[in-house]
PDB file of C-alpha atoms in Angstrom:
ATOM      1  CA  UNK A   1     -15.595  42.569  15.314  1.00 70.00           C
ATOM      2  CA  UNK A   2     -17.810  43.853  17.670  1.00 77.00           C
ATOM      3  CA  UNK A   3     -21.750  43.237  17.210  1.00 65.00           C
ATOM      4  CA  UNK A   4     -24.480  45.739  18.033  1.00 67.00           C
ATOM      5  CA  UNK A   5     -24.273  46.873  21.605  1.00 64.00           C
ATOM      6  CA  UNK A   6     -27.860  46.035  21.646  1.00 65.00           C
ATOM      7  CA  UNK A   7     -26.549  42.005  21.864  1.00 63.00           C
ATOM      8  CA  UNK A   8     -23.004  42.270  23.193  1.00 74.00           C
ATOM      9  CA  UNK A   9     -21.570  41.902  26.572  1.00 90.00           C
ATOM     10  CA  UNK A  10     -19.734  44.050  28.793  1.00 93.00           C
ATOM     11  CA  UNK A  11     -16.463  42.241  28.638  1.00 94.00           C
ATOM     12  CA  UNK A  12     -16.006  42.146  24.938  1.00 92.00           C
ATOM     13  CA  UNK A  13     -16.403  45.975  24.990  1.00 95.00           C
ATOM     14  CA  UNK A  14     -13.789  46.177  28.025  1.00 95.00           C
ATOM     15  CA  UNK A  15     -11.460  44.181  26.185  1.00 94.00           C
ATOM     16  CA  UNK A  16     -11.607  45.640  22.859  1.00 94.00           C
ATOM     17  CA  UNK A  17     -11.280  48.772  24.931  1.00 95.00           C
ATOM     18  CA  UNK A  18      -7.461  47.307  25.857  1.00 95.00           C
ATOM     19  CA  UNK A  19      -6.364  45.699  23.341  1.00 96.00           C
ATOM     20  CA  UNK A  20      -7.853  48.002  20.342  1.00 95.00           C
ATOM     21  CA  UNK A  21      -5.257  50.641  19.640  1.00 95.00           C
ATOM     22  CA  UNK A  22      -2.533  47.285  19.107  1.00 95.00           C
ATOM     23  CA  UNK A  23      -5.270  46.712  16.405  1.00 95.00           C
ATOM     24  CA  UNK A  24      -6.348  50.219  14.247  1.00 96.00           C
ATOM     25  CA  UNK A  25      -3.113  51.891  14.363  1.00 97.00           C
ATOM     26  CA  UNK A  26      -3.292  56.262  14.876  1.00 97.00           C
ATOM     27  CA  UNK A  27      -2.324  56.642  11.270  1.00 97.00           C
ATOM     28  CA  UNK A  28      -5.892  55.144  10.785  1.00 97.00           C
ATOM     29  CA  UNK A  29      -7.816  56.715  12.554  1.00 97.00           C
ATOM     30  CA  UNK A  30      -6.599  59.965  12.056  1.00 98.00           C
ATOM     31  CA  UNK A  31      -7.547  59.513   8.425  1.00 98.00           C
ATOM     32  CA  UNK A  32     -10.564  58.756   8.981  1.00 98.00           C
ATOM     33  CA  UNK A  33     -10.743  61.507  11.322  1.00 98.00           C
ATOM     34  CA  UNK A  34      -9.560  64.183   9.120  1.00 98.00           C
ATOM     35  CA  UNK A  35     -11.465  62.972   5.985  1.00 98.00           C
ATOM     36  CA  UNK A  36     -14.707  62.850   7.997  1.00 98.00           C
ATOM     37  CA  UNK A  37     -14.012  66.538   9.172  1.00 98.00           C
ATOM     38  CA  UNK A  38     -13.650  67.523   5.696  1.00 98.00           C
ATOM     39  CA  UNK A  39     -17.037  65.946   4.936  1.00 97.00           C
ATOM     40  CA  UNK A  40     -18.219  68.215   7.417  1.00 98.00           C
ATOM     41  CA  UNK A  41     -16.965  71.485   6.181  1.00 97.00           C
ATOM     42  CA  UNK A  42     -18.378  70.369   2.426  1.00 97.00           C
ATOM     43  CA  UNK A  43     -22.096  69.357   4.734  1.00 96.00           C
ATOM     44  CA  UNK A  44     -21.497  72.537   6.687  1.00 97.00           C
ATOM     45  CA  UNK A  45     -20.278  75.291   4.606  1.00 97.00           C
ATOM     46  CA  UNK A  46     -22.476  78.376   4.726  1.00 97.00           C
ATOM     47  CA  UNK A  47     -24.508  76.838   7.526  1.00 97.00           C
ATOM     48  CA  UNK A  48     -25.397  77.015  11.078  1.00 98.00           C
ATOM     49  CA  UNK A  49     -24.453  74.597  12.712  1.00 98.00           C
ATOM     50  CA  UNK A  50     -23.874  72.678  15.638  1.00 98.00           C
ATOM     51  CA  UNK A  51     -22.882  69.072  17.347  1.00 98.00           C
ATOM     52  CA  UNK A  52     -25.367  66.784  20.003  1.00 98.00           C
ATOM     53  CA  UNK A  53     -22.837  65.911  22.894  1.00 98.00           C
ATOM     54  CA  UNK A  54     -24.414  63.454  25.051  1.00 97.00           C
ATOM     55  CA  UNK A  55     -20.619  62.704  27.127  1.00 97.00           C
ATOM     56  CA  UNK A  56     -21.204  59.110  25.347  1.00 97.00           C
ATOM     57  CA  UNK A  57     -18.300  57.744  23.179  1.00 97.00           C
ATOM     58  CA  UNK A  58     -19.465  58.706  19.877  1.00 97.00           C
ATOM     59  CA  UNK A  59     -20.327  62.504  20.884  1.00 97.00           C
ATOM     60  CA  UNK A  60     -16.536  62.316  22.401  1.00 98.00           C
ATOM     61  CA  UNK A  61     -15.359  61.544  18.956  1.00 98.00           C
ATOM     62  CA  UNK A  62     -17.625  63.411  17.443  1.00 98.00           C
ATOM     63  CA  UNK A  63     -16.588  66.369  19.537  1.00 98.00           C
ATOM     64  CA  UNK A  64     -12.797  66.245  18.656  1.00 97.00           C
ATOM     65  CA  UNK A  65     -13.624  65.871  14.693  1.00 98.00           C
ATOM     66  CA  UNK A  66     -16.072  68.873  14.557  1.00 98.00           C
ATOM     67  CA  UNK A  67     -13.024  70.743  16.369  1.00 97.00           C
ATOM     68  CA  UNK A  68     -11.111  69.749  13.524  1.00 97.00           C
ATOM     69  CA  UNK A  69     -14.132  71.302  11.017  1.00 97.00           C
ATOM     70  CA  UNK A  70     -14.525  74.244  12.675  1.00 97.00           C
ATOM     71  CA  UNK A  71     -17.906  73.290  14.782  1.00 98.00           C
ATOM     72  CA  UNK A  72     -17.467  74.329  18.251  1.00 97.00           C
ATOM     73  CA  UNK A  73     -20.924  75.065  19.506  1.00 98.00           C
ATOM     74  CA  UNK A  74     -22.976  71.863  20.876  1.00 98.00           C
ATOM     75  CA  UNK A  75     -25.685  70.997  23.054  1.00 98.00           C
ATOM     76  CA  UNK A  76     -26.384  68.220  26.139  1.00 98.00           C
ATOM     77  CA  UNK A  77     -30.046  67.602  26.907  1.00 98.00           C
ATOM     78  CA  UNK A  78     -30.480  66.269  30.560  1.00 98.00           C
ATOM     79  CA  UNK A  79     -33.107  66.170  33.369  1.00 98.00           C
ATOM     80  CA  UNK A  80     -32.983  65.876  36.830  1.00 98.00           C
ATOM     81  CA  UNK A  81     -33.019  62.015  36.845  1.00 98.00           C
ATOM     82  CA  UNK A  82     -29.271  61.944  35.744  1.00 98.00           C
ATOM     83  CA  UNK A  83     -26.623  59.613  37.857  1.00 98.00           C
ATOM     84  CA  UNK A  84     -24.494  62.701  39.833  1.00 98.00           C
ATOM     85  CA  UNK A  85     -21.606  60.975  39.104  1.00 98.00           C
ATOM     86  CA  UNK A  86     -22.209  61.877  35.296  1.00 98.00           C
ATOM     87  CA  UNK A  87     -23.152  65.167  36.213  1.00 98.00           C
ATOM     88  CA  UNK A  88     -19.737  65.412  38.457  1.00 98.00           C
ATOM     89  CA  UNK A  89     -17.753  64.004  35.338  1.00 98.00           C
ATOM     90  CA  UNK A  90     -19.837  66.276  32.687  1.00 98.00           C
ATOM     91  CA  UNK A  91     -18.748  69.373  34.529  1.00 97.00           C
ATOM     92  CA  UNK A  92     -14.953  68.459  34.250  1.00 97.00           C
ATOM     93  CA  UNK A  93     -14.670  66.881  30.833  1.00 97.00           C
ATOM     94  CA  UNK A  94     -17.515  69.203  29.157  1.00 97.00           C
ATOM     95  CA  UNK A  95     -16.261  70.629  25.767  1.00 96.00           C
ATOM     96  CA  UNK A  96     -15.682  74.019  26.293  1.00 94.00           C
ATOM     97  CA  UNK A  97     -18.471  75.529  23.808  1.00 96.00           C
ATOM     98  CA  UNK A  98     -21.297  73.246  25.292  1.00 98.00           C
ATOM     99  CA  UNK A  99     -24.879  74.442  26.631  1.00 98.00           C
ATOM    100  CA  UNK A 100     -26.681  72.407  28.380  1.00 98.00           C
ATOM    101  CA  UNK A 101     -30.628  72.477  28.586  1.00 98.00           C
ATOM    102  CA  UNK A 102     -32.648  70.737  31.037  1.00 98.00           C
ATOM    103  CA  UNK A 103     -35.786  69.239  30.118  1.00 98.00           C
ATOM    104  CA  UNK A 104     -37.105  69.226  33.759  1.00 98.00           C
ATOM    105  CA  UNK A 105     -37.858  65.759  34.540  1.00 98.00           C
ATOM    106  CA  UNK A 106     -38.068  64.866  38.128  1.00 98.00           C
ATOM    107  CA  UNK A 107     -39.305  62.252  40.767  1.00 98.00           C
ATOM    108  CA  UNK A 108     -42.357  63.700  41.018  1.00 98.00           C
ATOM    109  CA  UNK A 109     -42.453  63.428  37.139  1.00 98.00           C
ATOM    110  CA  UNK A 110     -41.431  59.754  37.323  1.00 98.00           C
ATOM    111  CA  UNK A 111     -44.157  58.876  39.947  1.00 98.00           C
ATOM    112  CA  UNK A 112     -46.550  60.082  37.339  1.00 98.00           C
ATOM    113  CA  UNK A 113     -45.356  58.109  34.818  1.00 98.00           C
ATOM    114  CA  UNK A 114     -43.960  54.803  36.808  1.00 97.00           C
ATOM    115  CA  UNK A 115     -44.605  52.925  33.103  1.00 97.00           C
ATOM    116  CA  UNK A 116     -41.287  54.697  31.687  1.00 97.00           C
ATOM    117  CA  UNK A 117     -39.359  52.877  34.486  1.00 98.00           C
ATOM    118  CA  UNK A 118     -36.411  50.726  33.305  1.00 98.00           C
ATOM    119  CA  UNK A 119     -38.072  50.356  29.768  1.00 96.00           C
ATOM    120  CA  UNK A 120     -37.988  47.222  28.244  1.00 93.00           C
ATOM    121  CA  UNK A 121     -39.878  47.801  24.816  1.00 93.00           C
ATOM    122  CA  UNK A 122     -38.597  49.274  22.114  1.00 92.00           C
ATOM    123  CA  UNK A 123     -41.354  51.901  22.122  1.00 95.00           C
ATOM    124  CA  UNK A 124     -40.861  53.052  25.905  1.00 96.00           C
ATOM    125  CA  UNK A 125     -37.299  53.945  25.245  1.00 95.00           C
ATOM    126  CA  UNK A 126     -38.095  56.098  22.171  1.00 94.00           C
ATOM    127  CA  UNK A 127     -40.630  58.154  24.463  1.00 97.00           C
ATOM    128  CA  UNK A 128     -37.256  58.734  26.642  1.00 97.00           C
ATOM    129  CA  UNK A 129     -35.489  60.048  23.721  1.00 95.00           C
ATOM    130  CA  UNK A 130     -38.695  61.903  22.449  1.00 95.00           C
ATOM    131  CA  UNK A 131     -39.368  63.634  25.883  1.00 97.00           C
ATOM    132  CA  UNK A 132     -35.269  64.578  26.726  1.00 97.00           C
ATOM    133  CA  UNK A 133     -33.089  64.490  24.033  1.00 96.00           C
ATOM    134  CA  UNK A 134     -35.329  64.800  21.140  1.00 95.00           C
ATOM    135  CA  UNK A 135     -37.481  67.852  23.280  1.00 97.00           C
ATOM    136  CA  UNK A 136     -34.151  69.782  24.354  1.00 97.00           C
ATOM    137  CA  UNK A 137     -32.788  69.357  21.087  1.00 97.00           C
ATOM    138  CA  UNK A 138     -35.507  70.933  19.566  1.00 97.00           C
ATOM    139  CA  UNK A 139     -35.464  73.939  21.806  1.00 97.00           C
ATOM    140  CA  UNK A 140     -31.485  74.693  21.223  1.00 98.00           C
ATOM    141  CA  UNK A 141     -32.034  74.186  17.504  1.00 98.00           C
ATOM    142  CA  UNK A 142     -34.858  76.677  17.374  1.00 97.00           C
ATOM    143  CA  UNK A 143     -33.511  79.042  19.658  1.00 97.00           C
ATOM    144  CA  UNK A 144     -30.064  79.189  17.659  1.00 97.00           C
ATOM    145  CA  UNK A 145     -31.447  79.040  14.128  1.00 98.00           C
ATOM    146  CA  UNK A 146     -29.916  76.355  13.485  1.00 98.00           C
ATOM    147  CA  UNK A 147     -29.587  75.152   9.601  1.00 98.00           C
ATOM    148  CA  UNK A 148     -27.986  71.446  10.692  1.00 98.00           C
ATOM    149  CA  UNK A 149     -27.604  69.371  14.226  1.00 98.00           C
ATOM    150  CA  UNK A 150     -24.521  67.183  13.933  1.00 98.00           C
ATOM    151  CA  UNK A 151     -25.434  63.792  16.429  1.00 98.00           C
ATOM    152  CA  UNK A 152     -22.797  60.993  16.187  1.00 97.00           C
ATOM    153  CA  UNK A 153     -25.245  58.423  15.642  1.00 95.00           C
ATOM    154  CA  UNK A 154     -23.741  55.403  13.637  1.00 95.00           C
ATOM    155  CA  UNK A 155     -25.417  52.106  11.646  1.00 92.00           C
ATOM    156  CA  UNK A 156     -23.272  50.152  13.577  1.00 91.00           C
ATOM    157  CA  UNK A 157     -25.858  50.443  16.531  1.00 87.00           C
ATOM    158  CA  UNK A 158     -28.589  50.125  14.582  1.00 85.00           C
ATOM    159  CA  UNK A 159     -29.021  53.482  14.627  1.00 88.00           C
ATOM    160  CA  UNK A 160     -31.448  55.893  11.696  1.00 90.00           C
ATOM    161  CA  UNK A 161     -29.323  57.949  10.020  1.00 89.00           C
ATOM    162  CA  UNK A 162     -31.085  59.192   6.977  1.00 90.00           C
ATOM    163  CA  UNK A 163     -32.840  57.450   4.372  1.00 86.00           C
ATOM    164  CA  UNK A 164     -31.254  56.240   0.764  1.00 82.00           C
ATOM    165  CA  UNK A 165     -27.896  55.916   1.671  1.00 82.00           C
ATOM    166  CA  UNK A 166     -27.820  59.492   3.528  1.00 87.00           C
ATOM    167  CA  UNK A 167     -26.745  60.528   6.525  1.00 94.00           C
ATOM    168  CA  UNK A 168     -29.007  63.309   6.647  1.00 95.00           C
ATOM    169  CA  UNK A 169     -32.675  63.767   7.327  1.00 95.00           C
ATOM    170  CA  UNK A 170     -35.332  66.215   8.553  1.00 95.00           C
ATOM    171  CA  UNK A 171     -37.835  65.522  11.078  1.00 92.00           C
ATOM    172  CA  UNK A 172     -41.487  66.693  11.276  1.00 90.00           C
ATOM    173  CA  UNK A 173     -40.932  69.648  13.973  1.00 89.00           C
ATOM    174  CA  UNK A 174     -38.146  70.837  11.519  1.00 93.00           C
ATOM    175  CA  UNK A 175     -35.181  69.697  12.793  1.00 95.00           C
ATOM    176  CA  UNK A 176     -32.134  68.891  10.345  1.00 97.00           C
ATOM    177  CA  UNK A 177     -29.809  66.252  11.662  1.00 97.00           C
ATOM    178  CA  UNK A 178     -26.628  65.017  10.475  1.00 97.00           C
ATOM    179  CA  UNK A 179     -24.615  62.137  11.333  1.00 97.00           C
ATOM    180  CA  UNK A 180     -21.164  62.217  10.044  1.00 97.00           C
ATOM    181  CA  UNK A 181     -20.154  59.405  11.934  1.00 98.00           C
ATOM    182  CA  UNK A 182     -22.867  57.078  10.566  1.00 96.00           C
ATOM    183  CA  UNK A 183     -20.310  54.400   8.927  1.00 95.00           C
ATOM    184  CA  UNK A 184     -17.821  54.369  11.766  1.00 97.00           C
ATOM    185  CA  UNK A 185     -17.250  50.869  12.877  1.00 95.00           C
ATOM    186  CA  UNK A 186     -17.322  50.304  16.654  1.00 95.00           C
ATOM    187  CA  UNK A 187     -13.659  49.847  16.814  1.00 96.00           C
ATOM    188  CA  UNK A 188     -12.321  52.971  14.933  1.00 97.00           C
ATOM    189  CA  UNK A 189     -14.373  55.136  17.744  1.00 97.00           C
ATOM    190  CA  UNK A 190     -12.789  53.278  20.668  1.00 97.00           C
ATOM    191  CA  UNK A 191      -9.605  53.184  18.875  1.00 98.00           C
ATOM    192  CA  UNK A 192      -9.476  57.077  18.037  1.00 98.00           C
ATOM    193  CA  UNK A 193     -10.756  57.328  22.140  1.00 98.00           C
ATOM    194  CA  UNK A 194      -7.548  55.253  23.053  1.00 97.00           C
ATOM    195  CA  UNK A 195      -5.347  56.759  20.409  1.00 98.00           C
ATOM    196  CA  UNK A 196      -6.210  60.413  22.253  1.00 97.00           C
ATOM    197  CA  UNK A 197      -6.351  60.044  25.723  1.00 97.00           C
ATOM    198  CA  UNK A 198     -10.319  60.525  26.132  1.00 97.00           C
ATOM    199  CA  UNK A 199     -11.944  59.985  29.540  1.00 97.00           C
ATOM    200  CA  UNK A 200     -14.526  57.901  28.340  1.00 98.00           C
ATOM    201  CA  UNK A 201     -18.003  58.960  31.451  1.00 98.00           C
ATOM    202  CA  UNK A 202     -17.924  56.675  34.241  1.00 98.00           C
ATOM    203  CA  UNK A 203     -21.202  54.692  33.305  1.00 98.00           C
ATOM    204  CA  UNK A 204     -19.017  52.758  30.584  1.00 97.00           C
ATOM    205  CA  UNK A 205     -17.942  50.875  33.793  1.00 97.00           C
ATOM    206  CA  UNK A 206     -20.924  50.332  35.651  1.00 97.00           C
ATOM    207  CA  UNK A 207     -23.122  47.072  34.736  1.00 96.00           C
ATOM    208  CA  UNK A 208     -23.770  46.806  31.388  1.00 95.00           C
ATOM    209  CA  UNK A 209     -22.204  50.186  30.853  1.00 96.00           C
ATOM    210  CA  UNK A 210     -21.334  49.766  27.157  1.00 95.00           C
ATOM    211  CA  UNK A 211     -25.059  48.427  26.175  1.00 93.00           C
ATOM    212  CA  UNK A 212     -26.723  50.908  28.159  1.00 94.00           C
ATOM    213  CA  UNK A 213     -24.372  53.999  27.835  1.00 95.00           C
ATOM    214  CA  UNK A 214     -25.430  57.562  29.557  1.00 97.00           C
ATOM    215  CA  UNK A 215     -28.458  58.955  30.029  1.00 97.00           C
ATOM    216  CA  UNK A 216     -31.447  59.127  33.035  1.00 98.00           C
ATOM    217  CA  UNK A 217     -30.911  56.341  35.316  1.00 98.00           C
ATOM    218  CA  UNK A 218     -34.899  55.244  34.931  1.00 98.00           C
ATOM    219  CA  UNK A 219     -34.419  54.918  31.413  1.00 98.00           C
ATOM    220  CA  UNK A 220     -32.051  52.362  31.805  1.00 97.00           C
ATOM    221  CA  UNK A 221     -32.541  49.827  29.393  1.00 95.00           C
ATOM    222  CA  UNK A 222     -32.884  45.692  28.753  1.00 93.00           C
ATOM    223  CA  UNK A 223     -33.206  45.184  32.066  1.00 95.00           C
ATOM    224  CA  UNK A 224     -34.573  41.767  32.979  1.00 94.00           C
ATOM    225  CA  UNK A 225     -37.281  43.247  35.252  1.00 96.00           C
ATOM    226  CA  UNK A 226     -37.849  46.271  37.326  1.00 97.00           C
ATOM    227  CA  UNK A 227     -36.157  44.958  40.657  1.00 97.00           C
ATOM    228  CA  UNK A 228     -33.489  43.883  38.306  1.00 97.00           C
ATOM    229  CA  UNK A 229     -33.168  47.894  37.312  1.00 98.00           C
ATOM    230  CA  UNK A 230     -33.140  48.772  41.174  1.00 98.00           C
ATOM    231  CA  UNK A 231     -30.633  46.545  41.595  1.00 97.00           C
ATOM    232  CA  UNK A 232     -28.186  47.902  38.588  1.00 98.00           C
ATOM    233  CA  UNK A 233     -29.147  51.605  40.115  1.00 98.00           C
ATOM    234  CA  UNK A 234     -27.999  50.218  43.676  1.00 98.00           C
ATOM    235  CA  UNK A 235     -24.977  49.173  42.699  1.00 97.00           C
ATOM    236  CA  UNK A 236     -23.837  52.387  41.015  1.00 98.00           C
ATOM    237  CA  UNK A 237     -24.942  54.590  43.416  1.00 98.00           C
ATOM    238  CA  UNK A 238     -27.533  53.551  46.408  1.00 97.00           C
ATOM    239  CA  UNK A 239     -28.630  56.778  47.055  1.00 97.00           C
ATOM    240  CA  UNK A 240     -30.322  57.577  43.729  1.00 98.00           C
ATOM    241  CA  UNK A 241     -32.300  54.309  44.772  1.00 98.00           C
ATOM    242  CA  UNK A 242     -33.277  55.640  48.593  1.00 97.00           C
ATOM    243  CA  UNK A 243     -34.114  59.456  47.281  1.00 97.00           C
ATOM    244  CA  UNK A 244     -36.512  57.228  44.538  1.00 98.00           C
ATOM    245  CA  UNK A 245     -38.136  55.117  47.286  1.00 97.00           C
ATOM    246  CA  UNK A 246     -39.804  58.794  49.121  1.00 97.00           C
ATOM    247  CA  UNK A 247     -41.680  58.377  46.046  1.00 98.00           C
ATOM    248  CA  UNK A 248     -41.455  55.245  43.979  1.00 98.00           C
ATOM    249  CA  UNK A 249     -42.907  52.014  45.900  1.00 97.00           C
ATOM    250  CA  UNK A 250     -41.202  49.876  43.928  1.00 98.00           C
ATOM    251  CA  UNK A 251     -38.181  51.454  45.097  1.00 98.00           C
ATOM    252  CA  UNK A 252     -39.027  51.198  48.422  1.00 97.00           C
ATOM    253  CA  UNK A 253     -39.892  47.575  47.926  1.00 96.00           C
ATOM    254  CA  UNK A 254     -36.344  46.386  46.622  1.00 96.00           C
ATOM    255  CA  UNK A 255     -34.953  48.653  49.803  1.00 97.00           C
ATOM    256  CA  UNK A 256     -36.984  46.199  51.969  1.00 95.00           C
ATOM    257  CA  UNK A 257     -36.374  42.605  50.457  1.00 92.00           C
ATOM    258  CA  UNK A 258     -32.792  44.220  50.138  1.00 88.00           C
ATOM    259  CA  UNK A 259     -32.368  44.603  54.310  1.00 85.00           C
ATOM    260  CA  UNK A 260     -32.235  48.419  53.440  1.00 75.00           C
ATOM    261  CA  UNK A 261     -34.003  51.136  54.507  1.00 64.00           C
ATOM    262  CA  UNK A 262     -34.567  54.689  53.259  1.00 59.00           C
ATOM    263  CA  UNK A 263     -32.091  55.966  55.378  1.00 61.00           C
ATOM    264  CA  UNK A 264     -29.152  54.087  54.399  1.00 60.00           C
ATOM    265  CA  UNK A 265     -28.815  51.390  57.098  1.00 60.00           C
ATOM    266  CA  UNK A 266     -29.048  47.641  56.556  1.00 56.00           C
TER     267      UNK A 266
END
């Protein structure tokens, strides 16, 4: 089995990814599918509600079972630090009753705040969550009078579902979430992903794409340093690292002991 993605390596997700559909059959994961929908009509019924699609594997899944409950309306909280290769892939695999709000974060809101860069404690990459997806969240929940927020978090990551053997809770600003995935073993969501045909978002391929998943490319996590985070960033897409370095001097410095310069050449 597959451990936390917190502690596992890209090729054991890549080749689970392969081989995992010779290994949980459809007829599996379609009843898991269909009896997790029907926990959502019971969790839903009477309700507003709605699902948290990040374009990560889980919200994929999560996505395709809330179709089957009914639950078409969903939300994807970005800023403007997001790869555009995401953004290119969100706007042709985006399900089709998705809003997406922006939370506004920018490189001149990263040069402010140069300690969320590449975030190595635990407590840095919550204030990511807090300030995007937590923030936008918020604001579609409100806005929509919302009753419940459907994420596809799952205790397989290490991830808070609810407390007492619930996969429900209620924060402070109000907000009701519910994770109906929350028991899902790692390899019943890639399974169901292979089973269907789902375009899983490019950064599952880049370095460390399974640990680190989607999201803004300076809150890219366990990274061994910060020129070690430049260097992931390079490699998927050089110019998010050049467009950084107008403004971010530690950009600017990898660009240099890198042969690079702002404008592309080497």
């Amino acid at each position: 089995m597959l451990p936390r993605k917190q502690v596992s390596e890209q090729e054991a997700w890549l080749k689970a990814l392969e081989t995992v559909a010779g290994e949980v059959s459809l007829e599996e994961v379609e009843g898991l599918a269909d009896q997790t929908a029907a926990e959502i009509g019971r969790m839903t019924a009477g309700k507003r509600a709605a699902f948290a699609w990040s374009g990560g594997k889980d919200s994929l899944v999560l996505a395709e079972v809330c179709r089957r409950a009914g639950i078409g309306d969903c939300v994807l909280v970005v800023s403007n630090l997001e790869y555009p290769a995401f953004s290119r892939w969100v706007e042709e695999h985006k399900p089709a009753g998705l809003e997406i709000v922006n939370t506004g974060q920018d490189l001149n809101w990263l040069a402010q705040n140069q300690d969320m860069l590449f975030p190595r404690k635990a407590a840095v990459a919550a204030k990511w969550f807090r300030v995007v997806q937590h923030t936008g969240q918020a604001a579609y929940f409100r806005r929509r009078r919302l009753d419940l927020l459907l994420l596809g978090r799952r205790r397989a990551d290490g991830n808070f579902v609810g407390r007492g053997g619930r996969n429900v809770y209620t924060n402070r600003a109000g907000v009701t979430r519910y994770s109906p995935l929350a028991d899902w073993p790692h390899e019943a969501v890639l399974a169901f992903i292979r089973h269907h045909g789902l375009n899983l978002a490019p950064n599952y391929f880049w370095p460390r794409g399974f640990r680190v998943g989607t999201g803004p490319w300076p809150a890219r996590q366990w990274t061994r340093s910060i020129d070690h985070g430049w260097q992931e960033v390079f490699e998927i897409d050089a110019g998010v690292v050049r467009e950084a370095a107008r403004l971010i001097p530690s950009a600017a410095r990898f660009l240099k002991r890198a042969g690079q310069d702002a404008g592309g050449r080497s």
